[in-house]
Structures are given as structure tokens and as C-alpha cells.
Coordinates of C-alpha atoms in Angstrom, one line a residue:
Chain A
M1 CA -57.1 -61.6 -39.5
Y2 CA -53.4 -63.5 -40.5
G3 CA -52.3 -66.5 -42.5
S4 CA -49.9 -69.0 -42.0
I5 CA -48.5 -71.7 -43.9
E6 CA -46.0 -74.3 -42.5
A7 CA -44.4 -74.9 -46.0
G8 CA -42.4 -78.8 -44.7
G9 CA -40.7 -81.6 -46.8
T10 CA -43.2 -84.3 -46.3
K11 CA -46.4 -81.8 -45.9
F12 CA -47.8 -78.6 -45.8
V13 CA -49.6 -77.0 -43.3
C14 CA -51.6 -74.1 -44.2
A15 CA -54.0 -72.2 -41.6
V16 CA -55.7 -69.2 -40.5
G17 CA -55.5 -67.2 -37.7
N18 CA -56.7 -64.1 -35.4
N19 CA -54.4 -61.9 -33.3
K20 CA -54.4 -63.0 -30.2
F21 CA -52.7 -66.5 -32.2
D22 CA -56.2 -68.1 -31.7
I23 CA -55.8 -70.9 -35.0
L24 CA -59.8 -70.2 -36.8
E25 CA -59.3 -72.6 -39.9
K26 CA -55.7 -75.0 -40.4
E27 CA -55.8 -77.4 -44.0
T28 CA -52.6 -80.0 -44.3
I29 CA -51.5 -80.6 -47.8
F30 CA -49.6 -83.3 -49.1
T31 CA -45.7 -82.1 -51.0
E32 CA -46.1 -82.4 -54.1
E33 CA -44.1 -80.8 -57.2
P34 CA -43.7 -77.0 -57.1
N35 CA -47.1 -75.8 -59.0
T36 CA -49.6 -78.1 -57.6
T37 CA -48.9 -77.7 -54.4
L38 CA -48.9 -73.9 -54.5
K39 CA -52.3 -74.6 -56.3
K40 CA -53.5 -76.3 -53.3
V41 CA -52.3 -73.1 -50.9
F42 CA -54.3 -71.1 -53.2
D43 CA -57.6 -73.0 -52.7
F44 CA -57.2 -72.5 -48.9
F45 CA -56.9 -68.5 -48.9
D46 CA -58.7 -67.9 -51.8
C47 CA -61.5 -68.1 -48.9
Y48 CA -60.3 -66.1 -46.6
N49 CA -60.7 -62.3 -48.0
K50 CA -59.6 -60.7 -44.7
V51 CA -56.6 -62.7 -43.9
E52 CA -53.9 -59.3 -43.3
S53 CA -51.0 -61.0 -44.0
I54 CA -49.3 -64.4 -44.3
G55 CA -46.3 -65.5 -42.1
V56 CA -44.7 -68.0 -44.3
G57 CA -41.8 -70.8 -42.9
S58 CA -40.3 -73.1 -45.4
F59 CA -37.9 -75.9 -45.3
G60 CA -34.9 -75.1 -47.2
P61 CA -31.3 -73.5 -47.1
I62 CA -33.9 -70.3 -47.6
D63 CA -32.5 -67.4 -49.7
I64 CA -33.3 -64.5 -46.9
K65 CA -31.0 -62.2 -47.4
K66 CA -33.7 -59.1 -48.8
D67 CA -31.3 -57.5 -51.2
S68 CA -30.6 -61.1 -53.4
S69 CA -32.1 -61.0 -56.8
T70 CA -33.2 -64.4 -55.0
Y71 CA -34.5 -63.9 -52.3
G72 CA -37.7 -65.8 -51.9
Y73 CA -36.1 -69.0 -53.5
I74 CA -36.2 -72.1 -52.3
K75 CA -32.6 -73.1 -52.1
N76 CA -30.6 -76.4 -52.8
T77 CA -32.9 -78.9 -51.8
P78 CA -32.3 -82.7 -52.4
K79 CA -35.8 -82.5 -53.8
P80 CA -34.7 -81.2 -56.6
L81 CA -39.1 -80.2 -58.3
W82 CA -38.0 -77.8 -55.1
Q83 CA -34.6 -76.3 -56.2
N84 CA -33.7 -72.7 -57.0
F85 CA -38.3 -72.5 -57.3
N86 CA -39.4 -69.0 -56.4
F87 CA -41.7 -69.7 -53.5
L88 CA -43.2 -65.9 -52.1
E89 CA -43.0 -64.2 -55.3
P90 CA -46.4 -66.6 -56.6
L91 CA -47.9 -65.3 -52.3
R92 CA -46.8 -62.1 -53.4
K93 CA -49.1 -61.2 -56.3
R94 CA -51.9 -63.2 -55.6
Y95 CA -52.7 -62.0 -52.6
N96 CA -50.2 -58.5 -52.5
I97 CA -50.3 -58.6 -49.2
P98 CA -47.2 -58.4 -46.4
V99 CA -45.5 -61.7 -46.8
G100 CA -43.2 -63.0 -44.0
W101 CA -40.2 -65.6 -44.6
T102 CA -38.1 -67.0 -42.8
T103 CA -37.3 -71.2 -42.4
D104 CA -39.8 -73.6 -40.4
V105 CA -37.5 -74.3 -37.8
N106 CA -37.2 -70.4 -37.1
I107 CA -41.3 -70.3 -37.0
A108 CA -41.5 -73.0 -34.1
A109 CA -39.2 -71.5 -33.2
L110 CA -41.0 -67.8 -32.8
G111 CA -44.2 -69.1 -31.3
E112 CA -42.8 -71.7 -28.7
A113 CA -40.6 -67.5 -27.9
T114 CA -43.9 -66.2 -28.3
A115 CA -46.7 -68.2 -26.7
G116 CA -45.3 -71.2 -25.1
A117 CA -42.3 -73.2 -23.5
G118 CA -39.8 -69.5 -23.6
K119 CA -42.3 -67.1 -23.4
N120 CA -40.8 -63.5 -21.6
M121 CA -37.3 -65.6 -22.1
N122 CA -34.6 -63.6 -24.2
N123 CA -33.6 -66.1 -26.1
V124 CA -34.9 -69.6 -26.7
L125 CA -33.5 -72.1 -28.6
Y126 CA -36.0 -74.8 -30.7
I127 CA -34.8 -77.7 -32.1
T128 CA -36.5 -80.5 -34.3
I129 CA -35.1 -84.3 -35.0
G130 CA -37.8 -84.9 -38.2
T131 CA -37.1 -85.5 -41.2
G132 CA -34.4 -83.1 -40.8
V133 CA -32.6 -81.4 -37.6
G134 CA -32.7 -77.9 -37.6
G135 CA -33.0 -75.0 -35.2
G136 CA -33.3 -71.5 -35.2
A137 CA -32.9 -69.3 -32.7
I138 CA -35.1 -65.9 -30.9
I139 CA -32.9 -63.8 -28.9
N140 CA -34.4 -60.4 -27.7
G141 CA -38.1 -61.5 -30.1
K142 CA -36.2 -61.9 -33.6
I143 CA -35.5 -64.3 -34.6
L144 CA -31.7 -65.4 -34.9
E145 CA -30.5 -64.8 -38.5
G146 CA -27.3 -63.6 -40.5
F147 CA -25.2 -63.4 -43.1
G148 CA -28.1 -66.4 -43.6
H149 CA -30.2 -68.2 -41.8
P150 CA -28.6 -71.3 -39.0
E151 CA -28.2 -74.9 -40.7
M152 CA -27.5 -75.7 -37.3
G153 CA -28.4 -79.9 -37.9
H154 CA -24.9 -79.5 -39.7
I155 CA -22.9 -79.3 -37.0
K156 CA -20.3 -81.9 -36.5
V157 CA -20.4 -84.3 -34.0
H158 CA -18.0 -87.3 -32.8
P159 CA -18.6 -90.8 -34.2
H160 CA -20.4 -93.2 -31.2
S161 CA -17.8 -95.9 -30.8
L162 CA -19.8 -98.2 -31.0
D163 CA -21.6 -96.5 -33.7
N164 CA -21.1 -98.7 -37.6
F165 CA -24.0 -96.3 -39.1
T166 CA -22.9 -93.9 -42.2
S167 CA -24.3 -91.0 -42.2
I168 CA -27.3 -90.1 -44.0
C169 CA -26.0 -86.4 -45.4
P170 CA -25.3 -86.0 -48.9
Y171 CA -23.4 -83.3 -47.6
H172 CA -21.8 -84.3 -44.3
S173 CA -19.2 -87.6 -43.1
N174 CA -20.3 -86.5 -39.6
C175 CA -23.1 -84.3 -38.8
L176 CA -25.5 -83.9 -36.4
E177 CA -28.1 -84.2 -39.5
G178 CA -26.7 -87.2 -41.0
L179 CA -25.9 -90.0 -37.8
A180 CA -29.4 -88.6 -35.6
S181 CA -31.7 -87.6 -37.8
G182 CA -35.0 -89.4 -37.8
P183 CA -34.6 -92.2 -41.5
T184 CA -30.8 -93.0 -39.9
L185 CA -33.4 -94.3 -36.9
E186 CA -35.2 -97.0 -39.8
E187 CA -32.3 -96.7 -41.4
R188 CA -30.0 -99.4 -39.4
E189 CA -32.8 -100.7 -38.1
G190 CA -34.2 -101.9 -41.4
K191 CA -37.3 -102.1 -40.0
N192 CA -40.0 -99.0 -39.0
R193 CA -39.7 -95.8 -36.2
E194 CA -42.8 -97.6 -34.9
D195 CA -41.1 -100.5 -34.6
I196 CA -38.1 -100.4 -32.4
K197 CA -37.6 -101.7 -29.4
V198 CA -37.3 -98.2 -25.9
N199 CA -34.5 -100.7 -25.2
D200 CA -32.3 -100.9 -28.7
S201 CA -29.3 -99.2 -28.5
V202 CA -29.8 -96.9 -31.9
W203 CA -31.2 -94.5 -28.8
D204 CA -28.2 -94.3 -27.3
F205 CA -26.6 -93.0 -30.3
I206 CA -28.9 -90.3 -31.2
A207 CA -29.1 -89.2 -27.7
Y208 CA -25.1 -88.9 -27.6
Y209 CA -25.6 -87.3 -30.8
L210 CA -27.9 -84.5 -29.9
A211 CA -26.5 -84.7 -26.3
Q212 CA -23.1 -83.6 -28.0
A213 CA -25.2 -80.9 -30.1
I214 CA -26.7 -79.5 -27.1
Y215 CA -23.7 -78.7 -24.9
N216 CA -21.9 -77.4 -27.8
Y217 CA -25.4 -74.7 -29.5
T218 CA -24.9 -74.3 -24.8
M219 CA -21.4 -73.4 -24.9
V220 CA -22.3 -70.9 -28.3
L221 CA -25.3 -69.4 -27.0
S222 CA -26.8 -69.9 -23.1
P223 CA -30.0 -70.4 -24.3
N224 CA -32.2 -70.3 -21.8
I225 CA -34.1 -72.4 -22.8
I226 CA -33.7 -74.9 -26.1
I227 CA -37.0 -77.0 -26.5
L228 CA -37.3 -80.1 -28.9
G229 CA -40.0 -80.7 -31.2
G230 CA -39.4 -82.8 -34.3
G231 CA -40.7 -86.8 -34.8
V232 CA -38.7 -87.9 -33.0
M233 CA -39.0 -87.3 -29.2
N234 CA -42.8 -87.9 -30.2
N235 CA -40.4 -91.3 -28.7
A236 CA -40.9 -90.0 -24.6
H237 CA -38.0 -92.2 -23.4
L238 CA -35.3 -90.2 -25.7
L239 CA -35.9 -87.2 -23.6
P240 CA -34.1 -88.7 -20.3
K241 CA -31.8 -90.2 -22.0
I242 CA -30.1 -87.4 -23.4
K243 CA -30.4 -85.4 -19.6
E244 CA -28.0 -88.4 -19.2
E245 CA -25.9 -87.7 -22.3
L246 CA -25.3 -83.9 -21.5
L247 CA -25.1 -84.8 -17.9
K248 CA -21.9 -86.6 -18.5
I249 CA -20.6 -84.1 -21.2
I250 CA -20.7 -80.9 -19.2
D251 CA -19.1 -82.4 -15.7
N252 CA -20.0 -79.5 -13.9
Y253 CA -18.0 -77.5 -16.5
I254 CA -21.1 -74.4 -16.4
K255 CA -24.3 -74.7 -14.1
I256 CA -26.5 -74.9 -16.6
P257 CA -30.5 -73.6 -15.6
P258 CA -32.4 -77.1 -13.6
L259 CA -32.0 -79.7 -16.6
D260 CA -36.1 -80.0 -16.7
D261 CA -36.0 -76.1 -17.0
Y262 CA -33.9 -76.7 -19.3
L263 CA -34.6 -79.4 -22.3
V264 CA -38.0 -79.3 -22.8
T265 CA -40.7 -80.3 -25.6
P266 CA -42.5 -77.2 -26.8
K267 CA -45.5 -76.3 -24.7
L268 CA -47.4 -75.8 -28.2
K269 CA -47.8 -79.3 -29.3
N270 CA -47.2 -80.5 -33.7
N271 CA -48.9 -76.6 -33.0
A272 CA -46.3 -74.2 -33.0
G273 CA -44.7 -73.6 -36.8
I274 CA -48.8 -72.3 -37.5
I275 CA -48.7 -70.4 -34.7
G276 CA -44.6 -69.0 -35.0
G277 CA -46.4 -68.6 -38.8
L278 CA -49.2 -66.4 -37.0
I279 CA -47.0 -63.9 -35.9
L280 CA -44.3 -62.8 -37.7
A281 CA -47.8 -62.8 -40.5
E282 CA -47.6 -60.0 -37.5
K283 CA -45.1 -58.8 -37.5
Q284 CA -44.4 -58.5 -41.1
Q285 CA -47.7 -55.7 -41.4
Q286 CA -46.7 -54.4 -38.7
N287 CA -43.1 -53.6 -40.4
N288 CA -45.3 -52.7 -42.9
K289 CA -46.8 -49.7 -42.6
F290 CA -45.0 -46.4 -42.3
Chain B
M1 CA -16.3 -39.6 -19.5
Y2 CA -16.7 -42.4 -19.7
G3 CA -14.3 -45.7 -18.0
S4 CA -13.0 -48.7 -19.6
I5 CA -11.6 -52.3 -17.3
E6 CA -10.6 -54.6 -19.5
A7 CA -9.7 -57.2 -17.3
G8 CA -7.6 -60.1 -18.2
G9 CA -5.8 -63.3 -16.2
T10 CA -2.3 -61.4 -17.0
K11 CA -3.0 -58.4 -17.3
F12 CA -6.0 -55.3 -16.1
V13 CA -6.6 -52.6 -19.0
C14 CA -7.5 -49.3 -18.1
A15 CA -8.8 -46.8 -19.4
V16 CA -11.5 -43.5 -19.3
G17 CA -12.7 -41.9 -23.1
N18 CA -14.8 -39.4 -24.2
N19 CA -18.2 -40.2 -26.4
K20 CA -16.6 -40.2 -29.0
F21 CA -14.8 -43.2 -28.1
D22 CA -11.8 -42.0 -28.2
I23 CA -9.5 -43.3 -25.9
L24 CA -8.2 -40.3 -23.5
E25 CA -5.5 -42.1 -20.6
K26 CA -4.8 -45.9 -20.6
E27 CA -2.4 -47.9 -18.6
T28 CA -1.9 -51.7 -18.1
I29 CA -1.4 -53.4 -14.5
F30 CA 0.0 -57.1 -14.2
T31 CA -2.5 -59.2 -12.3
E32 CA -2.3 -60.3 -9.0
E33 CA -4.2 -61.4 -6.5
P34 CA -6.9 -58.9 -6.6
N35 CA -7.3 -56.5 -4.0
T36 CA -3.6 -56.1 -5.5
T37 CA -4.8 -55.7 -8.0
L38 CA -8.0 -53.9 -7.9
K39 CA -5.8 -51.3 -5.7
K40 CA -4.1 -50.1 -8.4
V41 CA -7.6 -49.8 -10.9
F42 CA -9.1 -47.2 -8.3
D43 CA -5.1 -44.8 -7.7
F44 CA -5.7 -45.1 -12.2
F45 CA -9.6 -44.4 -11.7
D46 CA -9.4 -41.7 -8.5
C47 CA -7.7 -39.2 -11.2
Y48 CA -10.6 -39.1 -13.0
N49 CA -13.1 -37.4 -10.9
K50 CA -15.2 -36.6 -14.3
V51 CA -16.2 -40.4 -14.6
E52 CA -19.6 -40.8 -15.8
S53 CA -20.0 -44.3 -15.5
I54 CA -17.5 -48.1 -16.4
G55 CA -17.6 -50.3 -18.3
V56 CA -16.0 -53.7 -17.7
G57 CA -14.7 -56.9 -19.1
S58 CA -13.2 -59.4 -17.1
F59 CA -12.1 -62.9 -17.7
G60 CA -14.2 -65.6 -16.3
P61 CA -16.4 -67.2 -16.0
I62 CA -18.4 -64.6 -15.1
D63 CA -21.6 -64.4 -13.1
I64 CA -23.8 -62.1 -14.9
K65 CA -27.6 -62.3 -14.0
K66 CA -28.9 -59.0 -11.9
D67 CA -30.7 -61.5 -10.6
S68 CA -28.1 -63.9 -9.1
S69 CA -26.6 -63.2 -5.5
T70 CA -23.4 -64.0 -7.0
Y71 CA -23.9 -61.2 -9.5
G72 CA -20.5 -59.4 -10.6
Y73 CA -18.9 -62.1 -9.5
I74 CA -15.6 -64.1 -10.9
K75 CA -17.3 -68.3 -10.9
N76 CA -15.1 -70.6 -10.2
T77 CA -11.7 -69.2 -12.2
P78 CA -8.5 -71.5 -13.3
K79 CA -6.8 -68.5 -10.9
P80 CA -7.6 -69.7 -7.6
L81 CA -7.6 -65.7 -4.9
W82 CA -9.7 -64.6 -8.2
Q83 CA -12.5 -67.3 -6.9
N84 CA -15.6 -66.0 -5.6
F85 CA -13.9 -62.5 -5.3
N86 CA -17.0 -60.0 -5.7
F87 CA -15.7 -57.6 -7.7
L88 CA -18.3 -55.7 -9.4
E89 CA -19.2 -54.2 -5.2
P90 CA -16.2 -52.8 -5.1
L91 CA -16.0 -50.5 -8.0
R92 CA -20.1 -49.6 -7.1
K93 CA -19.1 -48.6 -3.4
R94 CA -16.0 -46.5 -4.0
Y95 CA -17.7 -44.8 -7.4
N96 CA -20.8 -44.5 -7.0
I97 CA -21.9 -44.8 -10.6
P98 CA -23.4 -47.5 -13.1
V99 CA -20.8 -50.2 -14.3
G100 CA -21.6 -52.1 -16.7
W101 CA -20.7 -55.7 -15.9
T102 CA -19.3 -58.2 -18.8
T103 CA -17.2 -60.5 -20.5
D104 CA -13.6 -59.6 -21.4
V105 CA -15.1 -61.1 -25.3
N106 CA -17.4 -59.6 -25.1
I107 CA -16.5 -56.2 -24.6
A108 CA -14.3 -56.5 -27.2
A109 CA -17.6 -58.1 -30.2
L110 CA -19.2 -55.5 -28.7
G111 CA -16.5 -52.1 -29.7
E112 CA -15.8 -54.3 -32.9
A113 CA -19.4 -54.2 -33.8
T114 CA -19.5 -51.2 -32.8
A115 CA -17.2 -49.1 -34.2
G116 CA -14.7 -51.7 -36.3
A117 CA -14.7 -54.6 -38.7
G118 CA -18.3 -55.1 -37.9
K119 CA -19.8 -51.5 -37.4
N120 CA -23.4 -51.4 -39.1
M121 CA -24.0 -55.4 -39.1
N122 CA -26.5 -56.9 -37.6
N123 CA -24.4 -60.3 -36.0
V124 CA -21.3 -59.8 -35.1
L125 CA -19.0 -62.4 -33.6
Y126 CA -15.5 -62.6 -32.2
I127 CA -13.0 -65.3 -31.3
T128 CA -10.0 -64.9 -29.2
I129 CA -7.3 -67.1 -29.2
G130 CA -4.7 -66.6 -27.1
T131 CA -3.5 -67.6 -23.2
G132 CA -7.5 -68.9 -23.3
V133 CA -9.9 -68.9 -26.1
G134 CA -13.3 -66.9 -26.3
G135 CA -16.1 -66.1 -28.2
G136 CA -18.3 -63.0 -27.9
A137 CA -21.6 -61.5 -30.5
I138 CA -23.0 -58.7 -30.6
I139 CA -27.4 -59.3 -32.4
N140 CA -28.1 -56.9 -33.2
G141 CA -26.8 -54.3 -31.7
K142 CA -26.6 -56.8 -28.3
I143 CA -24.3 -58.8 -25.9
L144 CA -25.5 -62.5 -26.9
E145 CA -26.2 -63.6 -22.6
G146 CA -28.8 -66.2 -21.8
F147 CA -29.1 -67.8 -19.2
G148 CA -25.3 -66.8 -18.4
H149 CA -22.8 -65.8 -21.5
P150 CA -21.4 -68.2 -24.3
E151 CA -18.4 -70.6 -23.8
M152 CA -17.7 -70.5 -27.0
G153 CA -13.4 -71.9 -26.4
H154 CA -15.5 -75.2 -24.6
I155 CA -16.8 -76.3 -28.1
K156 CA -16.1 -79.3 -28.5
V157 CA -13.4 -80.8 -31.4
H158 CA -12.4 -83.5 -33.2
P159 CA -8.9 -84.8 -33.1
H160 CA -6.2 -84.5 -35.6
S161 CA -5.2 -87.7 -36.9
L162 CA -2.0 -86.9 -36.2
D163 CA -2.0 -85.0 -33.8
N164 CA -1.2 -86.8 -29.6
F165 CA -1.4 -83.5 -28.2
T166 CA -3.9 -84.1 -25.1
S167 CA -6.5 -81.2 -24.0
I168 CA -4.9 -78.7 -21.3
C169 CA -8.2 -78.0 -20.4
P170 CA -8.9 -79.2 -16.8
Y171 CA -11.9 -80.1 -18.0
H172 CA -12.4 -81.2 -21.3
S173 CA -10.5 -83.7 -23.0
N174 CA -12.0 -83.1 -26.7
C175 CA -12.2 -78.8 -26.2
L176 CA -11.3 -76.0 -28.5
E177 CA -9.2 -74.2 -25.5
G178 CA -8.2 -77.2 -24.5
L179 CA -6.1 -78.1 -28.0
A180 CA -5.4 -74.7 -29.4
S181 CA -5.1 -72.5 -27.6
G182 CA -1.9 -70.5 -27.1
P183 CA 0.3 -72.5 -23.8
T184 CA -0.3 -75.4 -26.8
L185 CA 1.8 -74.5 -28.6
E186 CA 4.8 -74.2 -26.1
E187 CA 3.3 -77.1 -24.5
R188 CA 3.2 -79.1 -27.4
E189 CA 6.7 -77.6 -29.2
G190 CA 8.3 -77.3 -25.6
K191 CA 9.9 -73.5 -27.1
N192 CA 8.4 -69.6 -27.1
R193 CA 5.1 -69.1 -29.3
E194 CA 8.3 -66.8 -30.9
D195 CA 10.6 -69.4 -32.0
I196 CA 7.5 -71.9 -34.0
K197 CA 8.7 -71.8 -37.0
V198 CA 6.2 -70.8 -39.9
N199 CA 5.9 -74.3 -41.8
D200 CA 6.0 -76.2 -37.9
S201 CA 2.7 -78.6 -37.9
V202 CA 1.4 -77.2 -35.0
W203 CA 0.2 -74.5 -37.4
D204 CA -2.3 -76.8 -39.5
F205 CA -3.0 -78.2 -35.9
I206 CA -3.9 -75.5 -33.9
A207 CA -5.8 -74.0 -37.7
Y208 CA -7.8 -77.4 -38.2
Y209 CA -9.7 -76.5 -35.2
L210 CA -10.4 -73.2 -34.9
A211 CA -11.9 -74.1 -38.8
Q212 CA -13.4 -76.9 -36.9
A213 CA -15.1 -74.6 -34.1
I214 CA -16.0 -71.5 -36.7
Y215 CA -17.8 -73.9 -38.6
N216 CA -19.7 -74.8 -35.6
Y217 CA -20.3 -71.2 -35.6
T218 CA -21.2 -70.9 -38.3
M219 CA -24.7 -73.0 -38.2
V220 CA -25.5 -71.9 -34.8
L221 CA -25.2 -67.7 -35.3
S222 CA -25.2 -67.4 -39.2
P223 CA -22.9 -64.4 -38.9
N224 CA -22.7 -61.4 -41.2
I225 CA -18.5 -61.5 -40.0
I226 CA -16.3 -63.6 -37.9
I227 CA -13.2 -61.4 -36.1
L228 CA -10.6 -64.2 -34.8
G229 CA -8.2 -61.1 -32.6
G230 CA -6.7 -62.8 -29.3
G231 CA -1.6 -63.2 -28.7
V232 CA -2.1 -66.5 -31.3
M233 CA -3.6 -64.5 -34.3
N234 CA -0.9 -61.8 -34.5
N235 CA 1.0 -64.8 -36.5
A236 CA -0.8 -63.4 -40.1
H237 CA 1.2 -66.9 -41.2
L238 CA -1.8 -68.7 -39.1
L239 CA -5.4 -66.7 -40.6
P240 CA -4.9 -68.1 -44.2
K241 CA -4.9 -71.6 -42.5
I242 CA -7.7 -71.8 -41.2
K243 CA -9.7 -70.6 -43.8
E244 CA -8.1 -73.2 -46.0
E245 CA -9.9 -75.6 -43.7
L246 CA -12.7 -74.0 -43.4
L247 CA -12.9 -74.6 -47.3
K248 CA -12.2 -77.7 -47.6
I249 CA -15.3 -78.0 -44.4
I250 CA -18.1 -76.6 -45.5
D251 CA -16.9 -78.6 -49.6
N252 CA -20.0 -76.1 -50.3
Y253 CA -22.8 -76.7 -48.0
I254 CA -23.9 -73.6 -48.0
K255 CA -22.3 -70.3 -49.7
I256 CA -20.6 -68.1 -47.1
P257 CA -19.9 -64.7 -47.3
P258 CA -16.4 -63.9 -49.4
L259 CA -13.9 -65.6 -47.0
D260 CA -11.9 -62.2 -46.6
D261 CA -14.7 -60.2 -46.2
Y262 CA -15.8 -63.6 -43.2
L263 CA -12.8 -64.3 -41.7
V264 CA -11.1 -61.4 -40.6
T265 CA -8.8 -59.7 -37.7
P266 CA -9.7 -56.8 -35.0
K267 CA -10.0 -53.1 -37.0
L268 CA -9.3 -51.9 -33.6
K269 CA -6.5 -53.7 -32.9
N270 CA -5.4 -54.9 -29.1
N271 CA -8.2 -51.5 -28.5
A272 CA -11.5 -53.4 -29.7
G273 CA -12.0 -54.9 -25.1
I274 CA -10.9 -50.9 -24.1
I275 CA -13.0 -48.8 -27.0
G276 CA -15.9 -51.7 -25.8
G277 CA -16.0 -51.4 -22.3
L278 CA -16.6 -47.4 -23.3
I279 CA -19.2 -48.8 -25.2
L280 CA -20.5 -51.2 -22.2
A281 CA -20.4 -47.3 -19.7
E282 CA -22.1 -45.8 -22.3
K283 CA -24.5 -48.5 -22.5
Q284 CA -24.7 -48.9 -18.4
Q285 CA -25.5 -45.4 -18.7
Q286 CA -28.2 -44.9 -20.2
N287 CA -30.3 -48.3 -18.6
N288 CA -30.2 -46.2 -15.6
K289 CA -31.6 -43.4 -16.6
F290 CA -35.0 -43.3 -16.0

């Protein structure tokens, strides 16, 4: 039995699953201050003493450098109580089993690359557009990492000539997250996302920024597939707009895969991350065997 | 003994080397029309009947999809005579040995990642800034490929407010190659690159565009190292300018590795590509054994 934690800034999802990555039990916990939240995570996993390893995908930025003194920590997140919180150690200490550690978007990417839309492809990109914007890539079956994890939501985009909106990213005046994340919809329109009309021009702006970013990801990674998840993508009229903008930008320069195969939504739907966490748990357990 | 071909738009370099990737013989051929050029390549390799496999890194775009009917072809290059030229087949037919096939920048990346500045790192990015601009990445020892090869030189950049120059890329009005490749220096200044003064503002523009691109590559790939090669980088005053611009853009958002370790020039100098070709030849030979 494997455990999985999808640790988001708004909610945590905890689950246990079998070695076919079927979810057996699942619980959602709202994200409060770290110790309260972790207590509820413990309450969940304490009931399952057959869990052999846990995979954690956390909101970030996080420290994934194994030789770092702050490995397993959440770093300079905008959530002050979670800054420099050592997430990994309490889990390891309590259960004394292998714990895999990566970003929330990386476990979703791992889920989709292993058991979802990117199955059997060697270069799978997963982008989430929600409260934040992030991306993870699975290259030849492994999570793409280097000096740290990617920060794909913070690539620079060119402002739309009709969009007067000021980026809400505290760090960047013209990054994707600052101009196209979920909260920018509400801030632009002064109303809930659900109340924004399908023909509102704000969707053109969002599609314009996402297409620019997807163009750049394509030039850098040449992925076999790009899976677009997160709450904002639940607006089904957005994906066709993004495709239209992407075609304009590519303008026959390179031949990408057929667009309906190239840009898709998650096959595992909202379970991409939590299933990816189970897969990460298995990988971590296998790495620990010697 | 391995063979290596670095096939550039201006010149071809052919070499043979041993299994330690020492170059034993090397010859430079100016790129003419395809059959004349290939005849000279044959003249070189015909003298070495102990070559067991050849690695080719070609200017592009090229077709690297093994299941494609045009695998091994050069595609829509601006050089009309080379468009849709089947490069790989004549080589395979003549020597009847394994031939590895990738882009010119990918062999340089492979050389540096295996035997140069990126040795023992699992995520190595190589960028060339010359007649064209391109990038290749070696992830966990393998060349990064997906639906095709990366086209990193064609990512979008934001025009510098003081730069009135019009992109020379036939496809894009604001891509890196169109604004920061070698020929843009000459076109902006109306003189040879060697005659442009160190304090000319054109270097600020080039550094500004390269830093933007490097920022975006960093957000997408999180590489352990970025190696900057190609003729334009021979201007030693450019690298410090790029570093300065990159620090401005990053603005403490994320902690990258120490800048002097992160942004470097090729350790193998001008031989990165040709040595990478020898390494590709060895990989291809090993893949063909079964």
C-alpha cells in the first residue's frame, strides 16, 4: 500500500492506494497553519499501518536538493506561516518509511505521464493554471530537475496591447502567473470567476498569455504532449482559444503534433496529482531498496 | 575508431577519434551545395576503414523522428539547396555502419555534458550564439527530444526600448535569433563584427535579449549549468554583461547556482561539437548491438 499527499496552498489531499495506483481512500483537508494541517495529515495516515512509502507533491517553491541543509523545506512562499517550514522531516520521523518529495505540479505530471494522457510518451509537459501557474515535465520517465525544480509559471510574456492589468506576481511585472492565473480573472473583472461571461475579452487575454508561454515551452522542450490542468482550465471554452492563439504564433514555423493531440486536459482529471503521488511513493520505495 | 560530422551552414567539420574521444584527424570543409559537400565528406571518411560508427550533428531544422518517412532529412532551412535533403541515407549506404543523427547544437551539448563543463551534472544546457542561435539539453545523459528537437533560438523576447532593429528571422518579429544572432550585429552597425567597439550599445541589446532567454530557459529547465558557445561569445566582454542583465531579471526571485559556475563558456572550446559527435557515434554503436 502506498500513501500520497497533494499539498496545495488552499487544500491538502491525502490518499492511500494499491500498487496498481488505484485510490483506496482519500481525504481533503483545508490548508491552515503548518502544524494544525500536519496534525490532520497524521490523523489520516495513522489509520493505515500498511503504507510502505509516501509520495509528497507540495506547493512551492520547495528545496529538492538532496545535499542541501534545507532539503524537504518549503521556501519563500507568499504564505508567511509556511515559509522555511520543514515539511519532510516530521513525516519521515513519524512513519519511518521512504518519503518521495517534489512539487505539486510534478506529481500531477508524473500521474499523467505514467497513467494518463502522456502514457508511453518520453517527453510529457503538465501545466496547471489555478491559484498559481506552474509546470512540470517528465523526461524519459523521470521528473525534470536540475539545480532546483522548474518555475514555469514565472516565464516572461509580452503584455497584450489591450490589457491594462497590472501583474499580481509580487516578483514580476510581466510573468505568466502574474497575468494569467485564476485570481487575475477575479481582479480584472471584480467578480467571481464563475460569473465571467464566455465572450468576455478577459478570456482572450488569458489565452494570449498561455499561448505565448506554450509556444516558448514548445521551443525549449519539444514535448510530445502538453496537458493543461488546474481550475482555470475547467472553463471549457478556454482551450479552443488557446489553440487558436498558438497557431497564430507558430505560423507554420515548425510542424507540431496535431493540435487536438498536443494540447489536452488531464485524462486523470482531478486525480492526476494524487495518483502521481502514489507513483512517486513506489519510485521512492524502489530507490531505497538496495 | 569513431567518426564525427559537425555539419554547419557555413562549414562542415569531419573527424575521426578513439574510444576516449580524442580527435585523431580533423578536416574543415566549406558548405557548398549538398552533393559537392557530401563528396568531400566521403573523401575524408573513405581514408578510415576502421571507423565503426559515425555521429552527425547537423544544422536544421532536421527530422529526428525515427518513424518518419523523412527521418534523416534537413527540413525547411533558409538554404534552398539543402531543403528536404536526405543527409543520413547516403552516409549509411556508403559505409554500412551505424550513424547517429541529431542537431549541431545537440552534439555540442553532448560533448560538454560528457567531457566538458557539464561533466557529472544531470541537466546541462548548451546555447550557441553564432550565425544562428540554438540550444540543446542533456537530461540524465540523454539528448532532450520529444516530437522533434528543441528550437531554443526561436523563443520570444521583449524588444529593448532603445533598439529600433527589425528582426532578421524570416518567421518571427521578436525571437532571440532574429534580434541577437551574429548577423544582427553586422546589420545593426553596418560593419564587421570585429570592428564593433566594446562600449557600443549594441552589446547591451544583445546581452539584454540573451539574459531574457536564459531567464526563461532557467524557469523551464532548471539546468545545473548553462554553457554559452558560438562565435558571438568569443567577444569576452559579452558574458559579464549577460550576467549583469540576468541578475536584474531574476531580482532575488529564485536562488540560482553561483553565477560564475552557472553561466560559462565551453570547456572543450571549438571542439565541443566534434567531440560530441564521437560520443554520439559510440552511443549509436551501442544501441545497434543486440
